[in-house]
mmCIF file of C-alpha atoms in Angstrom:
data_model
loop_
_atom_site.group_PDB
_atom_site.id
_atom_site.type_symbol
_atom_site.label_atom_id
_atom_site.label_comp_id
_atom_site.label_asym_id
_atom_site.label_seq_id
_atom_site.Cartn_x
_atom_site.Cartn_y
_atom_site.Cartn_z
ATOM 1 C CA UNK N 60 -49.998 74.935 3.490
ATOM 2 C CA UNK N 61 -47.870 77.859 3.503
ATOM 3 C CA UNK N 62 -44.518 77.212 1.985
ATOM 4 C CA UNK N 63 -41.456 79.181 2.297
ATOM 5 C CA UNK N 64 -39.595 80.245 -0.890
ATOM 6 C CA UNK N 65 -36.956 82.080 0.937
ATOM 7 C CA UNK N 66 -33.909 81.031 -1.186
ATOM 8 C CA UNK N 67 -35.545 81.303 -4.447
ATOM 9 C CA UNK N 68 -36.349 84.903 -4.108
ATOM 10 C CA UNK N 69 -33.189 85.674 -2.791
ATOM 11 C CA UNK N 70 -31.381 84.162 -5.357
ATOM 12 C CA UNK N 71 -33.821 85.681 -8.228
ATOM 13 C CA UNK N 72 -32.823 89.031 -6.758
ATOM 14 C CA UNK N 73 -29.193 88.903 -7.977
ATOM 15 C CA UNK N 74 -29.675 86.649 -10.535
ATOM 16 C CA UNK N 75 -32.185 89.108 -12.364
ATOM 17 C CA UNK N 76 -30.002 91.769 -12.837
ATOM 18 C CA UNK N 77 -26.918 88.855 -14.010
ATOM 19 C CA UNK N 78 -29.585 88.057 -16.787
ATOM 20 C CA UNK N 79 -30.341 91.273 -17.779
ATOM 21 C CA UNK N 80 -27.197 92.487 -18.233
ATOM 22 C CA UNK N 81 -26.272 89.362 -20.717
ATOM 23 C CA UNK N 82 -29.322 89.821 -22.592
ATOM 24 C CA UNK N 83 -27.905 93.559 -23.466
ATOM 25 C CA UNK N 84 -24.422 92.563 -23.958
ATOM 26 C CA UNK N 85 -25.991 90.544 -26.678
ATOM 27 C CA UNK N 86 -28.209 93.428 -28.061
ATOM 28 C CA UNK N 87 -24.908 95.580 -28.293
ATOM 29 C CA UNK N 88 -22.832 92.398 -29.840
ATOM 30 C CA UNK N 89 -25.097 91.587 -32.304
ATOM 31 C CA UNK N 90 -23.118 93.876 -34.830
ATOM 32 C CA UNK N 91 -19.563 91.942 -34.441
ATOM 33 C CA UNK N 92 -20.322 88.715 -32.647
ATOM 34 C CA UNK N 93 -23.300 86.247 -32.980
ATOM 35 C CA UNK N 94 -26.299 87.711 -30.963
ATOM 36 C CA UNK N 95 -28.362 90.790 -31.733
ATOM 37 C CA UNK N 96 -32.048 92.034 -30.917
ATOM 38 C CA UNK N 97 -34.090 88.784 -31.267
ATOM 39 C CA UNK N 98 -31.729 86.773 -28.173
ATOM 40 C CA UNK N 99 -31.389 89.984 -26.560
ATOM 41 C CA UNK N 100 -35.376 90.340 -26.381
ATOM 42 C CA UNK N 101 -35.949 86.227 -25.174
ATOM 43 C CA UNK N 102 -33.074 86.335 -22.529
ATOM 44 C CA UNK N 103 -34.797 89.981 -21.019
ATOM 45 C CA UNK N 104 -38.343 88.242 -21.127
ATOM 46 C CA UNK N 105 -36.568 84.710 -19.643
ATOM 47 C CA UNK N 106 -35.429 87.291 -16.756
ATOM 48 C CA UNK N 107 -38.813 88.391 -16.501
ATOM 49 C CA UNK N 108 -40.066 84.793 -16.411
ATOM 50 C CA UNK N 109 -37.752 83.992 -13.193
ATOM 51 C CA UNK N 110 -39.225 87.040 -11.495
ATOM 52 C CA UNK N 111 -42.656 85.918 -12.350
ATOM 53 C CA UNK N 112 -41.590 82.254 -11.050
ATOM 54 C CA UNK N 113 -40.428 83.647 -7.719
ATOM 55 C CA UNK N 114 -42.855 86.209 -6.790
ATOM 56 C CA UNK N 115 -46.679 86.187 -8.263
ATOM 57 C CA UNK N 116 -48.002 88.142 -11.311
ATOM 58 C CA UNK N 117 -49.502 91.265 -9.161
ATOM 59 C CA UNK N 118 -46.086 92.178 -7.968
ATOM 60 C CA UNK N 119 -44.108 91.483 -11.177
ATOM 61 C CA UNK N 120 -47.111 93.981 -12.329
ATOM 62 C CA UNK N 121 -45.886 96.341 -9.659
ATOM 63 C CA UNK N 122 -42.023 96.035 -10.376
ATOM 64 C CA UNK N 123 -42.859 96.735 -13.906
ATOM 65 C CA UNK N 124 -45.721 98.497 -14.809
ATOM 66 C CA UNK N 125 -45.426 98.068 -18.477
ATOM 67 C CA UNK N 126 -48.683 96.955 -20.691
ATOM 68 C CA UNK N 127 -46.757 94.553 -22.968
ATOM 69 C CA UNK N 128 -49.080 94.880 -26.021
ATOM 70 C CA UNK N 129 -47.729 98.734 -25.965
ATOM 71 C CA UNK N 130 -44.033 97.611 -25.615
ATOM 72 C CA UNK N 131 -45.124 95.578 -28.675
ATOM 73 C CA UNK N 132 -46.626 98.893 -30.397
ATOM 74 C CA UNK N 133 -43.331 100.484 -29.615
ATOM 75 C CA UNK N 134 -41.099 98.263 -31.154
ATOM 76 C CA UNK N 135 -42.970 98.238 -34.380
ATOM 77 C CA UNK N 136 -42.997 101.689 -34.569
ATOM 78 C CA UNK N 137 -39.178 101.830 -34.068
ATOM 79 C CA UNK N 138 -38.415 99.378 -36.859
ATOM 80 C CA UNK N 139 -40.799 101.249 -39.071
ATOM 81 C CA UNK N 140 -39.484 104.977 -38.298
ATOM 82 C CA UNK N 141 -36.088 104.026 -38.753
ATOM 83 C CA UNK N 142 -36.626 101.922 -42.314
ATOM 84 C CA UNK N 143 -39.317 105.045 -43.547
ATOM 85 C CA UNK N 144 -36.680 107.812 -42.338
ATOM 86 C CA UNK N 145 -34.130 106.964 -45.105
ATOM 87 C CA UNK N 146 -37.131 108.018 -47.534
ATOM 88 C CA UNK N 147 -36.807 111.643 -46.236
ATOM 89 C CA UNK N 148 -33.114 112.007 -47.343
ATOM 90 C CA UNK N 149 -34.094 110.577 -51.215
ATOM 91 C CA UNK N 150 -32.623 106.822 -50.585
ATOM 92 C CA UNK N 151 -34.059 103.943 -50.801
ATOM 93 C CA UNK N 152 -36.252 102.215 -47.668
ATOM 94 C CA UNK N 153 -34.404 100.527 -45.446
ATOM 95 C CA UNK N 154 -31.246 102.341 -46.288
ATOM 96 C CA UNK N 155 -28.866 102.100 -43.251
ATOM 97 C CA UNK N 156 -26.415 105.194 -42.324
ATOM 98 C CA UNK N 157 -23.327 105.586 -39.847
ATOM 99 C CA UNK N 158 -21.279 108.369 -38.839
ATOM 100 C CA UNK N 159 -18.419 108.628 -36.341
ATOM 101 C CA UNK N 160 -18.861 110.581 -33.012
ATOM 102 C CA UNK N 161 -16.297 111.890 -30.515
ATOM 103 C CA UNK N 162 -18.215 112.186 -27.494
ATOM 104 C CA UNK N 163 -16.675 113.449 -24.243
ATOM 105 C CA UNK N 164 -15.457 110.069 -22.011
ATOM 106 C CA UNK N 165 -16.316 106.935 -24.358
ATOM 107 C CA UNK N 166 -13.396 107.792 -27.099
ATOM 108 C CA UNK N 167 -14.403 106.856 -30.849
ATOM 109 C CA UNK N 168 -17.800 105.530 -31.734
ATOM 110 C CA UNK N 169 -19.713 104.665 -34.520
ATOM 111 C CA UNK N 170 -23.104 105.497 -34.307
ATOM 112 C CA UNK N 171 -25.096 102.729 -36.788
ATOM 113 C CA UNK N 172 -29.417 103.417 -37.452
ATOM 114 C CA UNK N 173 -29.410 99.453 -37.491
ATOM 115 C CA UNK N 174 -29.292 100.036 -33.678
ATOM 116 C CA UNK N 175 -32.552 101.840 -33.810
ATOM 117 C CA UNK N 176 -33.869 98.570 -35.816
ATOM 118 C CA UNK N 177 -32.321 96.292 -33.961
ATOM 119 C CA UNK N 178 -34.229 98.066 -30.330
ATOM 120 C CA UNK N 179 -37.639 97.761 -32.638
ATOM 121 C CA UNK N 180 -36.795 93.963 -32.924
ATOM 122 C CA UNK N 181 -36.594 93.745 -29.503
ATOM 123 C CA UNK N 182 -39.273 95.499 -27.861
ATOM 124 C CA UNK N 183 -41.286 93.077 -29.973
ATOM 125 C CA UNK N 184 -39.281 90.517 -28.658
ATOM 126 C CA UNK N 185 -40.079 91.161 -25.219
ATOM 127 C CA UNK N 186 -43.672 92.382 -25.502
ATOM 128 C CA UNK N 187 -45.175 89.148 -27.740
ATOM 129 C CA UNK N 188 -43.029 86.737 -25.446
ATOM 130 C CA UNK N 189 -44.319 88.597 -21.788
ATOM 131 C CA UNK N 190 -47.708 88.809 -23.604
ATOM 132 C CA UNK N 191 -48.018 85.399 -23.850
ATOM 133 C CA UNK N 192 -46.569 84.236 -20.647
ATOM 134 C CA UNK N 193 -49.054 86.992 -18.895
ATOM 135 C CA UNK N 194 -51.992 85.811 -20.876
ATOM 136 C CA UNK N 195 -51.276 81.988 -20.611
ATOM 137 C CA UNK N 196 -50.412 82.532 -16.705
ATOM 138 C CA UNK N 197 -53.615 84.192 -16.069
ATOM 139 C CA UNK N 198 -56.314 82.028 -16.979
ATOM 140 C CA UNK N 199 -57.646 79.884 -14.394
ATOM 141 C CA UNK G 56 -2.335 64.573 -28.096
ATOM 142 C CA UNK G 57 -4.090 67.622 -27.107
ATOM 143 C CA UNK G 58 -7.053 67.073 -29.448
ATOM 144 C CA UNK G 59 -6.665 63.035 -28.004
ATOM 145 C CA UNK G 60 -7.236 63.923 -24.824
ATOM 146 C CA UNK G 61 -9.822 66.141 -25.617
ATOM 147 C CA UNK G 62 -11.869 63.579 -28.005
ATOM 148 C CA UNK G 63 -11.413 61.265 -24.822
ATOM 149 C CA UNK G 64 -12.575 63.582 -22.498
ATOM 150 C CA UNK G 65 -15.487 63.822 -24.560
ATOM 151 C CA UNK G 66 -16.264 60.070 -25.305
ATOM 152 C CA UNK G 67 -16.676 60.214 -20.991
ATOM 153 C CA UNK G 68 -19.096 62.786 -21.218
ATOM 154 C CA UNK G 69 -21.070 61.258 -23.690
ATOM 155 C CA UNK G 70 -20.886 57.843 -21.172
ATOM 156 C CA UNK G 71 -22.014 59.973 -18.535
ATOM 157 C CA UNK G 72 -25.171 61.627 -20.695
ATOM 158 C CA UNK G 73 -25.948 57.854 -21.802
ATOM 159 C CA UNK G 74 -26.086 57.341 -17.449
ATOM 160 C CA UNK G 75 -28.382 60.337 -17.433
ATOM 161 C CA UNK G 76 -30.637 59.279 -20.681
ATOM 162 C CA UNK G 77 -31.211 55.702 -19.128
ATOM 163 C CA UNK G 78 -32.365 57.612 -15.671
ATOM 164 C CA UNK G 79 -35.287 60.326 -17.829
ATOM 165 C CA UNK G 80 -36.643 56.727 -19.369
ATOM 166 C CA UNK G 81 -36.020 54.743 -16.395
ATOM 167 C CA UNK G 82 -36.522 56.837 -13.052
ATOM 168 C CA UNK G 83 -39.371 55.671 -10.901
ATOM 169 C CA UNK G 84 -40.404 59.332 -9.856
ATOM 170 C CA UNK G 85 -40.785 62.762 -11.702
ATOM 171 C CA UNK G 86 -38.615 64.331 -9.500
ATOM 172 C CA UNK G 87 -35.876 61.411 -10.664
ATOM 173 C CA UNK G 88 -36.386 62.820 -14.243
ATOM 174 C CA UNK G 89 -36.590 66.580 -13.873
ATOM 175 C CA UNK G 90 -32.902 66.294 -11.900
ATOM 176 C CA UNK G 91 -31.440 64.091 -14.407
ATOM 177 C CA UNK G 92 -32.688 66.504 -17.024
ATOM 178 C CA UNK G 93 -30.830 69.263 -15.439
ATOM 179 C CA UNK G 94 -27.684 67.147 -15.042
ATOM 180 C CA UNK G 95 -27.730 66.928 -19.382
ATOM 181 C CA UNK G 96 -27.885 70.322 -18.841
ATOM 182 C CA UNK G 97 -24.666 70.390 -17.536
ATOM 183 C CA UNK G 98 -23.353 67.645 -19.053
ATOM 184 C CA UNK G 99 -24.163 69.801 -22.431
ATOM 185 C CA UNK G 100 -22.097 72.884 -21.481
ATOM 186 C CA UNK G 101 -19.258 70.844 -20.906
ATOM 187 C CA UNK G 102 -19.384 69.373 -24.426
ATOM 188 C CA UNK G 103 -19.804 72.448 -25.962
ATOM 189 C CA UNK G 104 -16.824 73.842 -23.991
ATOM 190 C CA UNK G 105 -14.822 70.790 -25.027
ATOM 191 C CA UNK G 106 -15.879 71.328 -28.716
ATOM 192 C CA UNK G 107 -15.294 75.406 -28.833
ATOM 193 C CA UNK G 108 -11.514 74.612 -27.744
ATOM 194 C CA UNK G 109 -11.789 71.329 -30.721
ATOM 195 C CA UNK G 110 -12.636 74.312 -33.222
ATOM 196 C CA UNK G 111 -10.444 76.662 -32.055
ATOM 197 C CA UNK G 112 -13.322 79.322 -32.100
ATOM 198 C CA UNK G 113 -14.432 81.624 -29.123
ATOM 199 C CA UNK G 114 -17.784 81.583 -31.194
ATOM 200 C CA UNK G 115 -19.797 79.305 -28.356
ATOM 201 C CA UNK G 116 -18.695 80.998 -25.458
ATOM 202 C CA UNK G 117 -22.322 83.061 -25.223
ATOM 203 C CA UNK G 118 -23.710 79.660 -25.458
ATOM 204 C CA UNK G 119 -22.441 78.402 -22.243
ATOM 205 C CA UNK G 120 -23.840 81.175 -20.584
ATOM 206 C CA UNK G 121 -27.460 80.945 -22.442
ATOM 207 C CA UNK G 122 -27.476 77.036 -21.899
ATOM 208 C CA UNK G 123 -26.857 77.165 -17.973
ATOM 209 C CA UNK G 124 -29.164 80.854 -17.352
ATOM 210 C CA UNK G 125 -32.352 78.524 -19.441
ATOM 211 C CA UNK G 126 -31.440 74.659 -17.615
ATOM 212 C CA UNK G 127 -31.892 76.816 -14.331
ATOM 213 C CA UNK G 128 -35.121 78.686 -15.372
ATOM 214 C CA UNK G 129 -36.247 75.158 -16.579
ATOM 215 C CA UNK G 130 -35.216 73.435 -13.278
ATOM 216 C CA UNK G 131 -37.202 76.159 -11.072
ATOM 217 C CA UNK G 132 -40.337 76.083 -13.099
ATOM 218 C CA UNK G 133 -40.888 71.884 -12.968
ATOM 219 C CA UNK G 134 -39.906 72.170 -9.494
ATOM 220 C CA UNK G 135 -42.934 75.090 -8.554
ATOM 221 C CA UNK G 136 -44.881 73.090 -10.764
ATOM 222 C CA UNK G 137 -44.249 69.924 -8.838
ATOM 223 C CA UNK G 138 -45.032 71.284 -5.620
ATOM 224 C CA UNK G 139 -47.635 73.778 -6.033
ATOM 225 C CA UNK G 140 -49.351 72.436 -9.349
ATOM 226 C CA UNK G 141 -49.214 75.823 -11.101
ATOM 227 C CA UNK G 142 -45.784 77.738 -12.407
ATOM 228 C CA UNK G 143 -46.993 81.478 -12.290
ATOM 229 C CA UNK G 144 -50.004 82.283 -9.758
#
């Protein structure tokens, strides 16, 4: 029987993007608010799940052609560059720096290397959580 | 009288989750179950709403958000499950 999952995939389509956008509103929060990299990382892989519910696994493969275990890769290597680089300047590891920028339209910022970290954290997130959705969803 | 009304307001929801508890142990059907589960859903962001204005705290706010985004996955994933037999194919 052929069944017809019209509304679902219509309403995954703007729902997606609604869930992707919270998930980095948290990432960027995480500094002054509760949130951060690790419910940043499971809300991005829970949008990922809804597109996976809707459509099947080939064409979530096509919409993203990501190999997850990489992403995983990735994010390590992020966490571990940015803790190793304070070695270079004679501190401590995992020394943390900021510095204020002025750039062009977005007024003051501070620019924080826990940000780098915190991206590591999750791009592991997302890659051990798709991982083993993917893995899980493809045995018969 | 404010915080009255809200600890009353929140004795009803907790009636109405008791409603919803009896159907999940209760309801004849799995379909009976999986919408009942959705309603505490629900019936959860309220009473976190309720209890964020208690504590006078915008702290939970994110939480109402997360709670209803995940009930929704949930829902949709039980329901392809009940009618195809697999969640991702």
């Amino acid at each position: 029987m052929k069944t017809n999952n019209l509304i679902l995939q219509t309403a995954t389509k703007v729902l997606v993007f609604i869930i992707l956008l919270f998930s980095v509103y948290m990432f960027f929060a995480g500094h002054y608010e509760p949130g951060g990299g690790f419910i940043g990382g499971l809300m991005a892989s829970g949008a990922i799940v809804l597109l996976l519910i809707a459509y099947d696994i080939k064409t979530v493969r096509k919409i993203l052609p990501f190999n997850f275990i990489k992403v995983t890769a990735t994010g390590l290597l992020f966490s571990a560059g940015t803790s190793a680089g304070a070695l270079f300047f004679d501190k401590p590891l995992l020394t943390h720096w900021f510095t204020y920028v002025h750039p062009p339209l977005l007024g003051k910022m501070s620019l924080h290397t826990a940000v780098l970290f915190d991206t590591g954290v999750f791009l592991v997130v997302v890659g051990v959580t798709m991982t083993i959705i993917q893995t899980i969803g493809e045995s018969e | 009288m404010f915080d009255v009304m809200l600890y009353i307001a929140l004795l009803f929801i907790s009636f109405a989750m008791v409603g919803l508890v009896y159907r999940v142990i209760k309801g004849p059907s799995v379909p009976d179950r999986v919408i009942a589960l959705d309603g505490l859903g629900i019936n959860l962001v309220a009473t976190i709403a309720i209890l964020s204005i208690i504590l006078r705290t915008s702290a939970f706010l994110d939480i109402i958000l997360l709670i209803g985004i995940l009930a929704f996955i949930g829902t949709v994933a039980f329901a392809k499950y009940l009618e195809k037999g697999e969640i991702i194919e």
